[in-house]
């Protein structure tokens, strides 16, 4: 099974905001579970502006960004 970890620093907001970002990332990874390589560990690190960008662009944008990250990780 692939494993996915999520790192959301405190500077991105209070616990409510950070947990919301983690929930969105989890859902985006679930939507891209076919891109996860078996036996691989992944760590997604949220950067400042991710929450606002996900709100403005929508969930489909976030799913596409996560797919791009997973494909780039598989290629390296």
mmCIF file with all atom_site columns, N, CA and C in Angstrom:
data_model
loop_
_atom_site.group_PDB
_atom_site.id
_atom_site.type_symbol
_atom_site.label_atom_id
_atom_site.label_alt_id
_atom_site.label_comp_id
_atom_site.label_asym_id
_atom_site.label_entity_id
_atom_site.label_seq_id
_atom_site.pdbx_PDB_ins_code
_atom_site.Cartn_x
_atom_site.Cartn_y
_atom_site.Cartn_z
_atom_site.occupancy
_atom_site.B_iso_or_equiv
_atom_site.pdbx_formal_charge
_atom_site.auth_seq_id
_atom_site.auth_comp_id
_atom_site.auth_asym_id
_atom_site.auth_atom_id
_atom_site.pdbx_PDB_model_num
ATOM 1   N N  . UNK A 1 1  ? 0.825   -1.190 0.000   1.00 0.00 ? 1  UNK A N  1
ATOM 2   C CA . UNK A 1 1  ? 0.000   0.000  0.000   1.00 0.00 ? 1  UNK A CA 1
ATOM 3   C C  . UNK A 1 1  ? 0.869   1.253  0.000   1.00 0.00 ? 1  UNK A C  1
ATOM 4   N N  . UNK A 1 2  ? 0.523   2.247  -0.796  1.00 0.00 ? 2  UNK A N  1
ATOM 5   C CA . UNK A 1 2  ? 1.224   3.532  -0.704  1.00 0.00 ? 2  UNK A CA 1
ATOM 6   C C  . UNK A 1 2  ? 0.782   4.268  0.557   1.00 0.00 ? 2  UNK A C  1
ATOM 7   N N  . UNK A 1 3  ? 1.691   5.048  1.112   1.00 0.00 ? 3  UNK A N  1
ATOM 8   C CA . UNK A 1 3  ? 1.363   5.846  2.292   1.00 0.00 ? 3  UNK A CA 1
ATOM 9   C C  . UNK A 1 3  ? 1.536   7.316  1.942   1.00 0.00 ? 3  UNK A C  1
ATOM 10  N N  . UNK A 1 4  ? 0.622   8.136  2.462   1.00 0.00 ? 4  UNK A N  1
ATOM 11  C CA . UNK A 1 4  ? 0.663   9.577  2.180   1.00 0.00 ? 4  UNK A CA 1
ATOM 12  C C  . UNK A 1 4  ? 0.626   10.331 3.505   1.00 0.00 ? 4  UNK A C  1
ATOM 13  N N  . UNK A 1 5  ? 1.569   11.245 3.679   1.00 0.00 ? 5  UNK A N  1
ATOM 14  C CA . UNK A 1 5  ? 1.604   12.107 4.847   1.00 0.00 ? 5  UNK A CA 1
ATOM 15  C C  . UNK A 1 5  ? 1.331   13.544 4.429   1.00 0.00 ? 5  UNK A C  1
ATOM 16  N N  . UNK A 1 6  ? 0.823   14.313 5.360   1.00 0.00 ? 6  UNK A N  1
ATOM 17  C CA . UNK A 1 6  ? 0.465   15.703 5.074   1.00 0.00 ? 6  UNK A CA 1
ATOM 18  C C  . UNK A 1 6  ? 1.128   16.600 6.102   1.00 0.00 ? 6  UNK A C  1
ATOM 19  N N  . UNK A 1 7  ? 1.866   17.595 5.655   1.00 0.00 ? 7  UNK A N  1
ATOM 20  C CA . UNK A 1 7  ? 2.506   18.572 6.539   1.00 0.00 ? 7  UNK A CA 1
ATOM 21  C C  . UNK A 1 7  ? 1.906   19.938 6.243   1.00 0.00 ? 7  UNK A C  1
ATOM 22  N N  . UNK A 1 8  ? 1.262   20.488 7.244   1.00 0.00 ? 8  UNK A N  1
ATOM 23  C CA . UNK A 1 8  ? 0.646   21.812 7.105   1.00 0.00 ? 8  UNK A CA 1
ATOM 24  C C  . UNK A 1 8  ? 1.180   22.672 8.246   1.00 0.00 ? 8  UNK A C  1
ATOM 25  N N  . UNK A 1 9  ? 2.120   23.581 7.953   1.00 0.00 ? 9  UNK A N  1
ATOM 26  C CA . UNK A 1 9  ? 2.739   24.388 9.008   1.00 0.00 ? 9  UNK A CA 1
ATOM 27  C C  . UNK A 1 9  ? 1.763   25.328 9.703   1.00 0.00 ? 9  UNK A C  1
ATOM 28  N N  . UNK A 1 10 ? 2.094   25.692 10.910  1.00 0.00 ? 10 UNK A N  1
ATOM 29  C CA . UNK A 1 10 ? 1.241   26.581 11.708  1.00 0.00 ? 10 UNK A CA 1
ATOM 30  C C  . UNK A 1 10 ? 1.054   27.947 11.086  1.00 0.00 ? 10 UNK A C  1
ATOM 31  N N  . UNK A 1 11 ? 2.011   28.374 10.282  1.00 0.00 ? 11 UNK A N  1
ATOM 32  C CA . UNK A 1 11 ? 1.887   29.717 9.699   1.00 0.00 ? 11 UNK A CA 1
ATOM 33  C C  . UNK A 1 11 ? 0.743   29.803 8.688   1.00 0.00 ? 11 UNK A C  1
ATOM 34  N N  . UNK A 1 12 ? 0.134   28.658 8.334   1.00 0.00 ? 12 UNK A N  1
ATOM 35  C CA . UNK A 1 12 ? -0.987  28.675 7.397   1.00 0.00 ? 12 UNK A CA 1
ATOM 36  C C  . UNK A 1 12 ? -2.317  28.933 8.076   1.00 0.00 ? 12 UNK A C  1
ATOM 37  N N  . UNK A 1 13 ? -2.302  29.085 9.384   1.00 0.00 ? 13 UNK A N  1
ATOM 38  C CA . UNK A 1 13 ? -3.539  29.415 10.070  1.00 0.00 ? 13 UNK A CA 1
ATOM 39  C C  . UNK A 1 13 ? -3.695  28.638 11.352  1.00 0.00 ? 13 UNK A C  1
ATOM 40  N N  . UNK A 1 14 ? -4.856  28.818 11.952  1.00 0.00 ? 14 UNK A N  1
ATOM 41  C CA . UNK A 1 14 ? -5.114  28.097 13.193  1.00 0.00 ? 14 UNK A CA 1
ATOM 42  C C  . UNK A 1 14 ? -5.461  26.640 12.882  1.00 0.00 ? 14 UNK A C  1
ATOM 43  N N  . UNK A 1 15 ? -5.726  25.872 13.911  1.00 0.00 ? 15 UNK A N  1
ATOM 44  C CA . UNK A 1 15 ? -5.959  24.437 13.741  1.00 0.00 ? 15 UNK A CA 1
ATOM 45  C C  . UNK A 1 15 ? -7.136  24.148 12.808  1.00 0.00 ? 15 UNK A C  1
ATOM 46  N N  . UNK A 1 16 ? -8.157  24.966 12.868  1.00 0.00 ? 16 UNK A N  1
ATOM 47  C CA . UNK A 1 16 ? -9.325  24.761 12.005  1.00 0.00 ? 16 UNK A CA 1
ATOM 48  C C  . UNK A 1 16 ? -8.930  24.914 10.536  1.00 0.00 ? 16 UNK A C  1
ATOM 49  N N  . UNK A 1 17 ? -8.163  25.947 10.232  1.00 0.00 ? 17 UNK A N  1
ATOM 50  C CA . UNK A 1 17 ? -7.728  26.185 8.852   1.00 0.00 ? 17 UNK A CA 1
ATOM 51  C C  . UNK A 1 17 ? -6.797  25.071 8.374   1.00 0.00 ? 17 UNK A C  1
ATOM 52  N N  . UNK A 1 18 ? -5.857  24.668 9.228   1.00 0.00 ? 18 UNK A N  1
ATOM 53  C CA . UNK A 1 18 ? -4.914  23.616 8.841   1.00 0.00 ? 18 UNK A CA 1
ATOM 54  C C  . UNK A 1 18 ? -5.620  22.290 8.618   1.00 0.00 ? 18 UNK A C  1
ATOM 55  N N  . UNK A 1 19 ? -6.581  21.969 9.460   1.00 0.00 ? 19 UNK A N  1
ATOM 56  C CA . UNK A 1 19 ? -7.321  20.721 9.278   1.00 0.00 ? 19 UNK A CA 1
ATOM 57  C C  . UNK A 1 19 ? -8.168  20.747 8.008   1.00 0.00 ? 19 UNK A C  1
ATOM 58  N N  . UNK A 1 20 ? -8.703  21.901 7.669   1.00 0.00 ? 20 UNK A N  1
ATOM 59  C CA . UNK A 1 20 ? -9.476  22.030 6.431   1.00 0.00 ? 20 UNK A CA 1
ATOM 60  C C  . UNK A 1 20 ? -8.574  21.796 5.222   1.00 0.00 ? 20 UNK A C  1
ATOM 61  N N  . UNK A 1 21 ? -7.362  22.326 5.265   1.00 0.00 ? 21 UNK A N  1
ATOM 62  C CA . UNK A 1 21 ? -6.412  22.115 4.169   1.00 0.00 ? 21 UNK A CA 1
ATOM 63  C C  . UNK A 1 21 ? -6.069  20.633 4.062   1.00 0.00 ? 21 UNK A C  1
ATOM 64  N N  . UNK A 1 22 ? -5.833  19.981 5.197   1.00 0.00 ? 22 UNK A N  1
ATOM 65  C CA . UNK A 1 22 ? -5.521  18.544 5.183   1.00 0.00 ? 22 UNK A CA 1
ATOM 66  C C  . UNK A 1 22 ? -6.684  17.731 4.610   1.00 0.00 ? 22 UNK A C  1
ATOM 67  N N  . UNK A 1 23 ? -7.911  18.084 4.986   1.00 0.00 ? 23 UNK A N  1
ATOM 68  C CA . UNK A 1 23 ? -9.082  17.361 4.453   1.00 0.00 ? 23 UNK A CA 1
ATOM 69  C C  . UNK A 1 23 ? -9.167  17.501 2.940   1.00 0.00 ? 23 UNK A C  1
ATOM 70  N N  . UNK A 1 24 ? -8.938  18.714 2.439   1.00 0.00 ? 24 UNK A N  1
ATOM 71  C CA . UNK A 1 24 ? -8.982  18.925 0.986   1.00 0.00 ? 24 UNK A CA 1
ATOM 72  C C  . UNK A 1 24 ? -7.883  18.129 0.287   1.00 0.00 ? 24 UNK A C  1
ATOM 73  N N  . UNK A 1 25 ? -6.686  18.129 0.868   1.00 0.00 ? 25 UNK A N  1
ATOM 74  C CA . UNK A 1 25 ? -5.586  17.363 0.272   1.00 0.00 ? 25 UNK A CA 1
ATOM 75  C C  . UNK A 1 25 ? -5.887  15.867 0.278   1.00 0.00 ? 25 UNK A C  1
ATOM 76  N N  . UNK A 1 26 ? -6.451  15.371 1.373   1.00 0.00 ? 26 UNK A N  1
ATOM 77  C CA . UNK A 1 26 ? -6.799  13.939 1.429   1.00 0.00 ? 26 UNK A CA 1
ATOM 78  C C  . UNK A 1 26 ? -7.794  13.570 0.335   1.00 0.00 ? 26 UNK A C  1
ATOM 79  N N  . UNK A 1 27 ? -8.797  14.397 0.158   1.00 0.00 ? 27 UNK A N  1
ATOM 80  C CA . UNK A 1 27 ? -9.793  14.129 -0.880  1.00 0.00 ? 27 UNK A CA 1
ATOM 81  C C  . UNK A 1 27 ? -9.170  14.197 -2.277  1.00 0.00 ? 27 UNK A C  1
ATOM 82  N N  . UNK A 1 28 ? -8.261  15.138 -2.485  1.00 0.00 ? 28 UNK A N  1
ATOM 83  C CA . UNK A 1 28 ? -7.596  15.250 -3.781  1.00 0.00 ? 28 UNK A CA 1
ATOM 84  C C  . UNK A 1 28 ? -6.730  14.023 -4.053  1.00 0.00 ? 28 UNK A C  1
ATOM 85  N N  . UNK A 1 29 ? -6.075  13.504 -3.023  1.00 0.00 ? 29 UNK A N  1
ATOM 86  C CA . UNK A 1 29 ? -5.269  12.288 -3.196  1.00 0.00 ? 29 UNK A CA 1
ATOM 87  C C  . UNK A 1 29 ? -6.184  11.101 -3.470  1.00 0.00 ? 29 UNK A C  1
ATOM 88  N N  . UNK A 1 30 ? -7.310  11.004 -2.771  1.00 0.00 ? 30 UNK A N  1
ATOM 89  C CA . UNK A 1 30 ? -8.258  9.908  -3.027  1.00 0.00 ? 30 UNK A CA 1
ATOM 90  C C  . UNK A 1 30 ? -8.762  9.946  -4.467  1.00 0.00 ? 30 UNK A C  1
ATOM 91  N N  . UNK A 1 31 ? -8.953  11.135 -4.987  1.00 0.00 ? 31 UNK A N  1
ATOM 92  C CA . UNK A 1 31 ? -9.412  11.261 -6.372  1.00 0.00 ? 31 UNK A CA 1
ATOM 93  C C  . UNK A 1 31 ? -8.332  10.827 -7.365  1.00 0.00 ? 31 UNK A C  1
ATOM 94  N N  . UNK A 1 32 ? -7.082  10.804 -6.916  1.00 0.00 ? 32 UNK A N  1
ATOM 95  C CA . UNK A 1 32 ? -5.957  10.423 -7.777  1.00 0.00 ? 32 UNK A CA 1
ATOM 96  C C  . UNK A 1 32 ? -5.288  9.139  -7.300  1.00 0.00 ? 32 UNK A C  1
ATOM 97  N N  . UNK A 1 33 ? -6.018  8.276  -6.635  1.00 0.00 ? 33 UNK A N  1
ATOM 98  C CA . UNK A 1 33 ? -5.385  7.094  -6.057  1.00 0.00 ? 33 UNK A CA 1
ATOM 99  C C  . UNK A 1 33 ? -4.768  6.171  -7.105  1.00 0.00 ? 33 UNK A C  1
ATOM 100 N N  . UNK A 1 34 ? -5.191  6.284  -8.352  1.00 0.00 ? 34 UNK A N  1
ATOM 101 C CA . UNK A 1 34 ? -4.596  5.473  -9.417  1.00 0.00 ? 34 UNK A CA 1
ATOM 102 C C  . UNK A 1 34 ? -3.176  5.928  -9.761  1.00 0.00 ? 34 UNK A C  1
ATOM 103 N N  . UNK A 1 35 ? -2.802  7.146  -9.358  1.00 0.00 ? 35 UNK A N  1
ATOM 104 C CA . UNK A 1 35 ? -1.463  7.664  -9.640  1.00 0.00 ? 35 UNK A CA 1
ATOM 105 C C  . UNK A 1 35 ? -0.461  7.320  -8.535  1.00 0.00 ? 35 UNK A C  1
ATOM 106 N N  . UNK A 1 36 ? -0.928  6.692  -7.459  1.00 0.00 ? 36 UNK A N  1
ATOM 107 C CA . UNK A 1 36 ? -0.046  6.319  -6.360  1.00 0.00 ? 36 UNK A CA 1
ATOM 108 C C  . UNK A 1 36 ? 0.620   4.981  -6.660  1.00 0.00 ? 36 UNK A C  1
ATOM 109 N N  . UNK A 1 37 ? 1.940   4.956  -6.559  1.00 0.00 ? 37 UNK A N  1
ATOM 110 C CA . UNK A 1 37 ? 2.690   3.723  -6.791  1.00 0.00 ? 37 UNK A CA 1
ATOM 111 C C  . UNK A 1 37 ? 2.676   2.876  -5.523  1.00 0.00 ? 37 UNK A C  1
ATOM 112 N N  . UNK A 1 38 ? 2.482   1.592  -5.691  1.00 0.00 ? 38 UNK A N  1
ATOM 113 C CA . UNK A 1 38 ? 2.446   0.677  -4.551  1.00 0.00 ? 38 UNK A CA 1
ATOM 114 C C  . UNK A 1 38 ? 3.788   0.677  -3.836  1.00 0.00 ? 38 UNK A C  1
ATOM 115 N N  . UNK A 1 39 ? 3.735   0.626  -2.509  1.00 0.00 ? 39 UNK A N  1
ATOM 116 C CA . UNK A 1 39 ? 4.941   0.563  -1.708  1.00 0.00 ? 39 UNK A CA 1
ATOM 117 C C  . UNK A 1 39 ? 5.728   1.861  -1.640  1.00 0.00 ? 39 UNK A C  1
ATOM 118 N N  . UNK A 1 40 ? 5.125   2.962  -2.017  1.00 0.00 ? 40 UNK A N  1
ATOM 119 C CA . UNK A 1 40 ? 5.808   4.253  -2.032  1.00 0.00 ? 40 UNK A CA 1
ATOM 120 C C  . UNK A 1 40 ? 5.239   5.152  -0.946  1.00 0.00 ? 40 UNK A C  1
ATOM 121 N N  . UNK A 1 41 ? 6.108   5.922  -0.310  1.00 0.00 ? 41 UNK A N  1
ATOM 122 C CA . UNK A 1 41 ? 5.685   6.903  0.685   1.00 0.00 ? 41 UNK A CA 1
ATOM 123 C C  . UNK A 1 41 ? 5.698   8.290  0.056   1.00 0.00 ? 41 UNK A C  1
ATOM 124 N N  . UNK A 1 42 ? 4.675   9.067  0.316   1.00 0.00 ? 42 UNK A N  1
ATOM 125 C CA . UNK A 1 42 ? 4.552   10.428 -0.191  1.00 0.00 ? 42 UNK A CA 1
ATOM 126 C C  . UNK A 1 42 ? 4.347   11.372 0.989   1.00 0.00 ? 42 UNK A C  1
ATOM 127 N N  . UNK A 1 43 ? 4.892   12.576 0.893   1.00 0.00 ? 43 UNK A N  1
ATOM 128 C CA . UNK A 1 43 ? 4.626   13.623 1.874   1.00 0.00 ? 43 UNK A CA 1
ATOM 129 C C  . UNK A 1 43 ? 4.262   14.880 1.096   1.00 0.00 ? 43 UNK A C  1
ATOM 130 N N  . UNK A 1 44 ? 3.070   15.377 1.331   1.00 0.00 ? 44 UNK A N  1
ATOM 131 C CA . UNK A 1 44 ? 2.619   16.616 0.702   1.00 0.00 ? 44 UNK A CA 1
ATOM 132 C C  . UNK A 1 44 ? 2.783   17.742 1.718   1.00 0.00 ? 44 UNK A C  1
ATOM 133 N N  . UNK A 1 45 ? 3.541   18.755 1.345   1.00 0.00 ? 45 UNK A N  1
ATOM 134 C CA . UNK A 1 45 ? 3.792   19.896 2.220   1.00 0.00 ? 45 UNK A CA 1
ATOM 135 C C  . UNK A 1 45 ? 3.012   21.087 1.676   1.00 0.00 ? 45 UNK A C  1
ATOM 136 N N  . UNK A 1 46 ? 2.082   21.575 2.474   1.00 0.00 ? 46 UNK A N  1
ATOM 137 C CA . UNK A 1 46 ? 1.277   22.729 2.067   1.00 0.00 ? 46 UNK A CA 1
ATOM 138 C C  . UNK A 1 46 ? 2.104   23.997 2.176   1.00 0.00 ? 46 UNK A C  1
ATOM 139 N N  . UNK A 1 47 ? 1.981   24.853 1.203   1.00 0.00 ? 47 UNK A N  1
ATOM 140 C CA . UNK A 1 47 ? 2.692   26.129 1.172   1.00 0.00 ? 47 UNK A CA 1
ATOM 141 C C  . UNK A 1 47 ? 1.698   27.272 1.361   1.00 0.00 ? 47 UNK A C  1
ATOM 142 N N  . UNK A 1 48 ? 2.201   28.429 1.812   1.00 0.00 ? 48 UNK A N  1
ATOM 143 C CA . UNK A 1 48 ? 1.300   29.573 2.001   1.00 0.00 ? 48 UNK A CA 1
ATOM 144 C C  . UNK A 1 48 ? 0.527   29.891 0.713   1.00 0.00 ? 48 UNK A C  1
ATOM 145 N N  . UNK A 1 49 ? -0.719  30.152 0.882   1.00 0.00 ? 49 UNK A N  1
ATOM 146 C CA . UNK A 1 49 ? -1.575  30.489 -0.246  1.00 0.00 ? 49 UNK A CA 1
ATOM 147 C C  . UNK A 1 49 ? -2.369  29.313 -0.792  1.00 0.00 ? 49 UNK A C  1
ATOM 148 N N  . UNK A 1 50 ? -2.067  28.098 -0.340  1.00 0.00 ? 50 UNK A N  1
ATOM 149 C CA . UNK A 1 50 ? -2.771  26.930 -0.867  1.00 0.00 ? 50 UNK A CA 1
ATOM 150 C C  . UNK A 1 50 ? -4.255  26.972 -0.538  1.00 0.00 ? 50 UNK A C  1
ATOM 151 N N  . UNK A 1 51 ? -4.584  27.310 0.697   1.00 0.00 ? 51 UNK A N  1
ATOM 152 C CA . UNK A 1 51 ? -5.989  27.360 1.092   1.00 0.00 ? 51 UNK A CA 1
ATOM 153 C C  . UNK A 1 51 ? -6.774  28.369 0.273   1.00 0.00 ? 51 UNK A C  1
ATOM 154 N N  . UNK A 1 52 ? -6.207  29.553 0.087   1.00 0.00 ? 52 UNK A N  1
ATOM 155 C CA . UNK A 1 52 ? -6.882  30.600 -0.686  1.00 0.00 ? 52 UNK A CA 1
ATOM 156 C C  . UNK A 1 52 ? -6.982  30.209 -2.151  1.00 0.00 ? 52 UNK A C  1
ATOM 157 N N  . UNK A 1 53 ? -5.931  29.607 -2.689  1.00 0.00 ? 53 UNK A N  1
ATOM 158 C CA . UNK A 1 53 ? -5.954  29.198 -4.092  1.00 0.00 ? 53 UNK A CA 1
ATOM 159 C C  . UNK A 1 53 ? -6.974  28.092 -4.317  1.00 0.00 ? 53 UNK A C  1
ATOM 160 N N  . UNK A 1 54 ? -7.047  27.148 -3.394  1.00 0.00 ? 54 UNK A N  1
ATOM 161 C CA . UNK A 1 54 ? -8.020  26.062 -3.520  1.00 0.00 ? 54 UNK A CA 1
ATOM 162 C C  . UNK A 1 54 ? -9.441  26.600 -3.450  1.00 0.00 ? 54 UNK A C  1
ATOM 163 N N  . UNK A 1 55 ? -9.656  27.594 -2.601  1.00 0.00 ? 55 UNK A N  1
ATOM 164 C CA . UNK A 1 55 ? -10.977 28.213 -2.514  1.00 0.00 ? 55 UNK A CA 1
ATOM 165 C C  . UNK A 1 55 ? -11.326 28.951 -3.805  1.00 0.00 ? 55 UNK A C  1
ATOM 166 N N  . UNK A 1 56 ? -10.367 29.711 -4.330  1.00 0.00 ? 56 UNK A N  1
ATOM 167 C CA . UNK A 1 56 ? -10.621 30.527 -5.517  1.00 0.00 ? 56 UNK A CA 1
ATOM 168 C C  . UNK A 1 56 ? -10.739 29.691 -6.784  1.00 0.00 ? 56 UNK A C  1
ATOM 169 N N  . UNK A 1 57 ? -9.867  28.705 -6.943  1.00 0.00 ? 57 UNK A N  1
ATOM 170 C CA . UNK A 1 57 ? -9.821  27.919 -8.180  1.00 0.00 ? 57 UNK A CA 1
ATOM 171 C C  . UNK A 1 57 ? -10.800 26.746 -8.164  1.00 0.00 ? 57 UNK A C  1
ATOM 172 N N  . UNK A 1 58 ? -11.128 26.248 -6.995  1.00 0.00 ? 58 UNK A N  1
ATOM 173 C CA . UNK A 1 58 ? -12.061 25.137 -6.882  1.00 0.00 ? 58 UNK A CA 1
ATOM 174 C C  . UNK A 1 58 ? -11.355 23.809 -6.661  1.00 0.00 ? 58 UNK A C  1
ATOM 175 N N  . UNK A 1 59 ? -12.152 22.822 -6.280  1.00 0.00 ? 59 UNK A N  1
ATOM 176 C CA . UNK A 1 59 ? -11.605 21.517 -5.933  1.00 0.00 ? 59 UNK A CA 1
ATOM 177 C C  . UNK A 1 59 ? -10.987 20.815 -7.138  1.00 0.00 ? 59 UNK A C  1
ATOM 178 N N  . UNK A 1 60 ? -11.571 20.980 -8.310  1.00 0.00 ? 60 UNK A N  1
ATOM 179 C CA . UNK A 1 60 ? -11.019 20.336 -9.512  1.00 0.00 ? 60 UNK A CA 1
ATOM 180 C C  . UNK A 1 60 ? -9.608  20.829 -9.801  1.00 0.00 ? 60 UNK A C  1
ATOM 181 N N  . UNK A 1 61 ? -9.340  22.094 -9.542  1.00 0.00 ? 61 UNK A N  1
ATOM 182 C CA . UNK A 1 61 ? -7.985  22.626 -9.702  1.00 0.00 ? 61 UNK A CA 1
ATOM 183 C C  . UNK A 1 61 ? -7.024  21.920 -8.763  1.00 0.00 ? 61 UNK A C  1
ATOM 184 N N  . UNK A 1 62 ? -7.424  21.755 -7.506  1.00 0.00 ? 62 UNK A N  1
ATOM 185 C CA . UNK A 1 62 ? -6.571  21.096 -6.524  1.00 0.00 ? 62 UNK A CA 1
ATOM 186 C C  . UNK A 1 62 ? -6.305  19.647 -6.921  1.00 0.00 ? 62 UNK A C  1
ATOM 187 N N  . UNK A 1 63 ? -7.313  18.960 -7.398  1.00 0.00 ? 63 UNK A N  1
ATOM 188 C CA . UNK A 1 63 ? -7.137  17.576 -7.856  1.00 0.00 ? 63 UNK A CA 1
ATOM 189 C C  . UNK A 1 63 ? -6.124  17.523 -8.992  1.00 0.00 ? 63 UNK A C  1
ATOM 190 N N  . UNK A 1 64 ? -6.196  18.466 -9.923  1.00 0.00 ? 64 UNK A N  1
ATOM 191 C CA . UNK A 1 64 ? -5.244  18.509 -11.033 1.00 0.00 ? 64 UNK A CA 1
ATOM 192 C C  . UNK A 1 64 ? -3.826  18.798 -10.570 1.00 0.00 ? 64 UNK A C  1
ATOM 193 N N  . UNK A 1 65 ? -3.687  19.696 -9.604  1.00 0.00 ? 65 UNK A N  1
ATOM 194 C CA . UNK A 1 65 ? -2.359  20.012 -9.071  1.00 0.00 ? 65 UNK A CA 1
ATOM 195 C C  . UNK A 1 65 ? -1.757  18.807 -8.347  1.00 0.00 ? 65 UNK A C  1
ATOM 196 N N  . UNK A 1 66 ? -2.566  18.119 -7.573  1.00 0.00 ? 66 UNK A N  1
ATOM 197 C CA . UNK A 1 66 ? -2.075  16.930 -6.866  1.00 0.00 ? 66 UNK A CA 1
ATOM 198 C C  . UNK A 1 66 ? -1.698  15.848 -7.866  1.00 0.00 ? 66 UNK A C  1
ATOM 199 N N  . UNK A 1 67 ? -2.490  15.685 -8.924  1.00 0.00 ? 67 UNK A N  1
ATOM 200 C CA . UNK A 1 67 ? -2.153  14.698 -9.959  1.00 0.00 ? 67 UNK A CA 1
ATOM 201 C C  . UNK A 1 67 ? -0.792  15.023 -10.570 1.00 0.00 ? 67 UNK A C  1
ATOM 202 N N  . UNK A 1 68 ? -0.559  16.293 -10.872 1.00 0.00 ? 68 UNK A N  1
ATOM 203 C CA . UNK A 1 68 ? 0.721   16.698 -11.435 1.00 0.00 ? 68 UNK A CA 1
ATOM 204 C C  . UNK A 1 68 ? 1.887   16.376 -10.499 1.00 0.00 ? 68 UNK A C  1
ATOM 205 N N  . UNK A 1 69 ? 1.690   16.619 -9.202  1.00 0.00 ? 69 UNK A N  1
ATOM 206 C CA . UNK A 1 69 ? 2.729   16.304 -8.226  1.00 0.00 ? 69 UNK A CA 1
ATOM 207 C C  . UNK A 1 69 ? 3.009   14.802 -8.163  1.00 0.00 ? 69 UNK A C  1
ATOM 208 N N  . UNK A 1 70 ? 1.946   14.011 -8.157  1.00 0.00 ? 70 UNK A N  1
ATOM 209 C CA . UNK A 1 70 ? 2.122   12.556 -8.079  1.00 0.00 ? 70 UNK A CA 1
ATOM 210 C C  . UNK A 1 70 ? 2.785   12.006 -9.330  1.00 0.00 ? 70 UNK A C  1
ATOM 211 N N  . UNK A 1 71 ? 2.432   12.539 -10.477 1.00 0.00 ? 71 UNK A N  1
ATOM 212 C CA . UNK A 1 71 ? 3.062   12.083 -11.730 1.00 0.00 ? 71 UNK A CA 1
ATOM 213 C C  . UNK A 1 71 ? 4.521   12.490 -11.777 1.00 0.00 ? 71 UNK A C  1
ATOM 214 N N  . UNK A 1 72 ? 4.842   13.695 -11.284 1.00 0.00 ? 72 UNK A N  1
ATOM 215 C CA . UNK A 1 72 ? 6.235   14.135 -11.249 1.00 0.00 ? 72 UNK A CA 1
ATOM 216 C C  . UNK A 1 72 ? 7.050   13.265 -10.294 1.00 0.00 ? 72 UNK A C  1
ATOM 217 N N  . UNK A 1 73 ? 6.448   12.895 -9.184  1.00 0.00 ? 73 UNK A N  1
ATOM 218 C CA . UNK A 1 73 ? 7.150   12.029 -8.223  1.00 0.00 ? 73 UNK A CA 1
ATOM 219 C C  . UNK A 1 73 ? 7.384   10.647 -8.813  1.00 0.00 ? 73 UNK A C  1
ATOM 220 N N  . UNK A 1 74 ? 6.448   10.146 -9.595  1.00 0.00 ? 74 UNK A N  1
ATOM 221 C CA . UNK A 1 74 ? 6.607   8.824  -10.212 1.00 0.00 ? 74 UNK A CA 1
ATOM 222 C C  . UNK A 1 74 ? 7.683   8.852  -11.285 1.00 0.00 ? 74 UNK A C  1
ATOM 223 N N  . UNK A 1 75 ? 7.848   9.995  -11.950 1.00 0.00 ? 75 UNK A N  1
ATOM 224 C CA . UNK A 1 75 ? 8.842   10.094 -13.031 1.00 0.00 ? 75 UNK A CA 1
ATOM 225 C C  . UNK A 1 75 ? 10.258  10.223 -12.485 1.00 0.00 ? 75 UNK A C  1
ATOM 226 N N  . UNK A 1 76 ? 10.396  10.663 -11.245 1.00 0.00 ? 76 UNK A N  1
ATOM 227 C CA . UNK A 1 76 ? 11.759  10.842 -10.708 1.00 0.00 ? 76 UNK A CA 1
ATOM 228 C C  . UNK A 1 76 ? 12.266  9.633  -9.976  1.00 0.00 ? 76 UNK A C  1
#
